[in-house]
Amino acid sequence: MSELAPNDIHHATETLSRLTEYLRGAPDPGDALALVEPLLDEYTGIPVQFGDSLRALARVVLDHPDTARTPGLRLLATELRAATWEQTDQHALHYVMDELRTLLANGSPDTPECSRCR
């Protein structure tokens, strides 16, 4: 794998910022969904990837020979691992995407909801 640089990660966050701006422009819902769906993929989406990255960061810090072995370091690594689980739990958002895709494909925007359904 080629070396990564902070600039590579900045490009990814800039792309997400562009996506947000695009979505604020009220595009077609189907087009918007197509752009957001890969971010929430069950296996490769951002929650899973970011969780994996946090877990790997904790491991790198703890395993590096030049890292001082202190209780504070272990506490920070534990906090990173806890954040990992919080991030990875968000993978379930792909179910929301599935339901939204179905709704957009089958629903009629001209069908009013009853007051009980709102």
PDB file of C-alpha atoms in Angstrom:
ATOM      1  CA  MET A   1       0.000   0.000   0.000  1.00  0.00           C
ATOM      2  CA  SER A   2       1.298   3.437  -0.861  1.00  0.00           C
ATOM      3  CA  GLU A   3       2.019   5.915   1.886  1.00  0.00           C
ATOM      4  CA  LEU A   4      -0.823   8.140   2.983  1.00  0.00           C
ATOM      5  CA  ALA A   5      -0.408  11.791   3.800  1.00  0.00           C
ATOM      6  CA  PRO A   6      -2.654  14.113   5.797  1.00  0.00           C
ATOM      7  CA  ASN A   7      -3.520  15.798   2.511  1.00  0.00           C
ATOM      8  CA  ASP A   8      -5.126  12.544   1.288  1.00  0.00           C
ATOM      9  CA  ILE A   9      -7.469  12.580   4.267  1.00  0.00           C
ATOM     10  CA  HIS A  10      -8.190  16.284   3.755  1.00  0.00           C
ATOM     11  CA  HIS A  11      -9.327  15.461   0.217  1.00  0.00           C
ATOM     12  CA  ALA A  12     -11.792  12.940   1.624  1.00  0.00           C
ATOM     13  CA  THR A  13     -13.221  15.431   4.103  1.00  0.00           C
ATOM     14  CA  GLU A  14     -13.415  18.100   1.392  1.00  0.00           C
ATOM     15  CA  THR A  15     -15.416  15.674  -0.743  1.00  0.00           C
ATOM     16  CA  LEU A  16     -17.817  15.144   2.149  1.00  0.00           C
ATOM     17  CA  SER A  17     -18.151  18.919   2.505  1.00  0.00           C
ATOM     18  CA  ARG A  18     -18.962  19.190  -1.193  1.00  0.00           C
ATOM     19  CA  LEU A  19     -21.583  16.471  -0.793  1.00  0.00           C
ATOM     20  CA  THR A  20     -23.175  18.365   2.090  1.00  0.00           C
ATOM     21  CA  GLU A  21     -23.321  21.566   0.048  1.00  0.00           C
ATOM     22  CA  TYR A  22     -24.834  19.666  -2.869  1.00  0.00           C
ATOM     23  CA  LEU A  23     -27.497  18.148  -0.632  1.00  0.00           C
ATOM     24  CA  ARG A  24     -28.341  21.582   0.781  1.00  0.00           C
ATOM     25  CA  GLY A  25     -29.185  22.622  -2.774  1.00  0.00           C
ATOM     26  CA  ALA A  26     -32.253  20.338  -2.707  1.00  0.00           C
ATOM     27  CA  PRO A  27     -31.311  17.890  -5.491  1.00  0.00           C
ATOM     28  CA  ASP A  28     -33.543  15.073  -6.693  1.00  0.00           C
ATOM     29  CA  PRO A  29     -33.978  12.659  -3.734  1.00  0.00           C
ATOM     30  CA  GLY A  30     -32.985   9.644  -5.837  1.00  0.00           C
ATOM     31  CA  ASP A  31     -29.769  11.351  -6.936  1.00  0.00           C
ATOM     32  CA  ALA A  32     -29.029  12.385  -3.362  1.00  0.00           C
ATOM     33  CA  LEU A  33     -29.624   8.871  -2.073  1.00  0.00           C
ATOM     34  CA  ALA A  34     -27.296   7.412  -4.707  1.00  0.00           C
ATOM     35  CA  LEU A  35     -24.508   9.676  -3.462  1.00  0.00           C
ATOM     36  CA  VAL A  36     -25.058   9.006   0.237  1.00  0.00           C
ATOM     37  CA  GLU A  37     -25.628   5.236   0.087  1.00  0.00           C
ATOM     38  CA  PRO A  38     -21.944   4.281  -0.358  1.00  0.00           C
ATOM     39  CA  LEU A  39     -21.107   6.236   2.788  1.00  0.00           C
ATOM     40  CA  LEU A  40     -23.382   3.989   4.823  1.00  0.00           C
ATOM     41  CA  ASP A  41     -22.599   0.652   3.208  1.00  0.00           C
ATOM     42  CA  GLU A  42     -22.976  -2.165   5.702  1.00  0.00           C
ATOM     43  CA  TYR A  43     -19.419  -3.429   5.181  1.00  0.00           C
ATOM     44  CA  THR A  44     -17.376  -0.587   3.705  1.00  0.00           C
ATOM     45  CA  GLY A  45     -19.223   2.563   4.779  1.00  0.00           C
ATOM     46  CA  ILE A  46     -17.794   5.375   6.851  1.00  0.00           C
ATOM     47  CA  PRO A  47     -18.992   4.092  10.249  1.00  0.00           C
ATOM     48  CA  VAL A  48     -17.236   0.744   9.750  1.00  0.00           C
ATOM     49  CA  GLN A  49     -14.112   2.228   8.165  1.00  0.00           C
ATOM     50  CA  PHE A  50     -13.781   4.977  10.771  1.00  0.00           C
ATOM     51  CA  GLY A  51     -14.305   2.480  13.576  1.00  0.00           C
ATOM     52  CA  ASP A  52     -11.586   0.284  12.097  1.00  0.00           C
ATOM     53  CA  SER A  53      -9.286   3.306  11.813  1.00  0.00           C
ATOM     54  CA  LEU A  54      -9.811   4.263  15.458  1.00  0.00           C
ATOM     55  CA  ARG A  55      -9.161   0.680  16.545  1.00  0.00           C
ATOM     56  CA  ALA A  56      -5.971   0.567  14.467  1.00  0.00           C
ATOM     57  CA  LEU A  57      -4.830   3.912  15.903  1.00  0.00           C
ATOM     58  CA  ALA A  58      -5.244   2.601  19.442  1.00  0.00           C
ATOM     59  CA  ARG A  59      -3.245  -0.504  18.535  1.00  0.00           C
ATOM     60  CA  VAL A  60      -0.455   1.530  16.858  1.00  0.00           C
ATOM     61  CA  VAL A  61      -0.102   3.823  19.842  1.00  0.00           C
ATOM     62  CA  LEU A  62      -0.088   0.986  22.367  1.00  0.00           C
ATOM     63  CA  ASP A  63       2.251  -1.261  20.368  1.00  0.00           C
ATOM     64  CA  HIS A  64       4.833   1.334  19.340  1.00  0.00           C
ATOM     65  CA  PRO A  65       8.131   0.766  21.186  1.00  0.00           C
ATOM     66  CA  ASP A  66       8.691   4.504  21.801  1.00  0.00           C
ATOM     67  CA  THR A  67       5.310   5.034  23.465  1.00  0.00           C
ATOM     68  CA  ALA A  68       5.497   5.466  27.221  1.00  0.00           C
ATOM     69  CA  ARG A  69       3.426   2.830  28.997  1.00  0.00           C
ATOM     70  CA  THR A  70       1.368   4.941  31.369  1.00  0.00           C
ATOM     71  CA  PRO A  71      -2.078   4.566  32.909  1.00  0.00           C
ATOM     72  CA  GLY A  72      -3.093   7.724  31.033  1.00  0.00           C
ATOM     73  CA  LEU A  73      -2.136   6.148  27.718  1.00  0.00           C
ATOM     74  CA  ARG A  74      -4.093   3.008  28.488  1.00  0.00           C
ATOM     75  CA  LEU A  75      -7.104   5.151  29.437  1.00  0.00           C
ATOM     76  CA  LEU A  76      -6.899   7.065  26.149  1.00  0.00           C
ATOM     77  CA  ALA A  77      -6.630   3.819  24.204  1.00  0.00           C
ATOM     78  CA  THR A  78      -9.680   2.514  26.050  1.00  0.00           C
ATOM     79  CA  GLU A  79     -11.571   5.687  25.111  1.00  0.00           C
ATOM     80  CA  LEU A  80     -10.565   5.225  21.465  1.00  0.00           C
ATOM     81  CA  ARG A  81     -11.828   1.659  21.549  1.00  0.00           C
ATOM     82  CA  ALA A  82     -15.109   2.804  23.111  1.00  0.00           C
ATOM     83  CA  ALA A  83     -15.474   5.378  20.336  1.00  0.00           C
ATOM     84  CA  THR A  84     -14.792   2.573  17.883  1.00  0.00           C
ATOM     85  CA  TRP A  85     -17.875   0.701  19.042  1.00  0.00           C
ATOM     86  CA  GLU A  86     -19.993   3.858  18.933  1.00  0.00           C
ATOM     87  CA  GLN A  87     -18.899   4.508  15.352  1.00  0.00           C
ATOM     88  CA  THR A  88     -19.327   0.947  14.180  1.00  0.00           C
ATOM     89  CA  ASP A  89     -22.804   0.764  15.701  1.00  0.00           C
ATOM     90  CA  GLN A  90     -23.835   3.429  13.207  1.00  0.00           C
ATOM     91  CA  HIS A  91     -23.454   0.843  10.422  1.00  0.00           C
ATOM     92  CA  ALA A  92     -27.141   0.077  11.009  1.00  0.00           C
ATOM     93  CA  LEU A  93     -27.961   3.273   9.138  1.00  0.00           C
ATOM     94  CA  HIS A  94     -27.736   1.200   5.965  1.00  0.00           C
ATOM     95  CA  TYR A  95     -31.154  -0.182   6.931  1.00  0.00           C
ATOM     96  CA  VAL A  96     -32.511   3.360   6.848  1.00  0.00           C
ATOM     97  CA  MET A  97     -31.043   3.734   3.360  1.00  0.00           C
ATOM     98  CA  ASP A  98     -32.762   0.504   2.270  1.00  0.00           C
ATOM     99  CA  GLU A  99     -36.118   1.736   3.544  1.00  0.00           C
ATOM    100  CA  LEU A 100     -35.636   5.170   2.005  1.00  0.00           C
ATOM    101  CA  ARG A 101     -34.731   3.630  -1.357  1.00  0.00           C
ATOM    102  CA  THR A 102     -37.895   1.500  -1.222  1.00  0.00           C
ATOM    103  CA  LEU A 103     -40.018   4.490  -0.262  1.00  0.00           C
ATOM    104  CA  LEU A 104     -38.617   6.619  -3.071  1.00  0.00           C
ATOM    105  CA  ALA A 105     -39.127   3.828  -5.597  1.00  0.00           C
ATOM    106  CA  ASN A 106     -42.677   2.955  -4.540  1.00  0.00           C
ATOM    107  CA  GLY A 107     -44.125   6.033  -2.925  1.00  0.00           C
ATOM    108  CA  SER A 108     -46.023   8.734  -4.709  1.00  0.00           C
ATOM    109  CA  PRO A 109     -45.195  12.283  -3.653  1.00  0.00           C
ATOM    110  CA  ASP A 110     -48.804  13.245  -4.410  1.00  0.00           C
ATOM    111  CA  THR A 111     -50.266  10.823  -1.876  1.00  0.00           C
ATOM    112  CA  PRO A 112     -51.151  12.820   1.256  1.00  0.00           C
ATOM    113  CA  GLU A 113     -50.609  11.185   4.612  1.00  0.00           C
ATOM    114  CA  CYS A 114     -53.447  10.959   7.060  1.00  0.00           C
ATOM    115  CA  SER A 115     -53.004  13.021  10.196  1.00  0.00           C
ATOM    116  CA  ARG A 116     -52.376   9.869  12.202  1.00  0.00           C
ATOM    117  CA  CYS A 117     -49.375   8.991   9.981  1.00  0.00           C
ATOM    118  CA  ARG A 118     -47.577  12.311  10.228  1.00  0.00           C
TER     119      ARG A 118
END
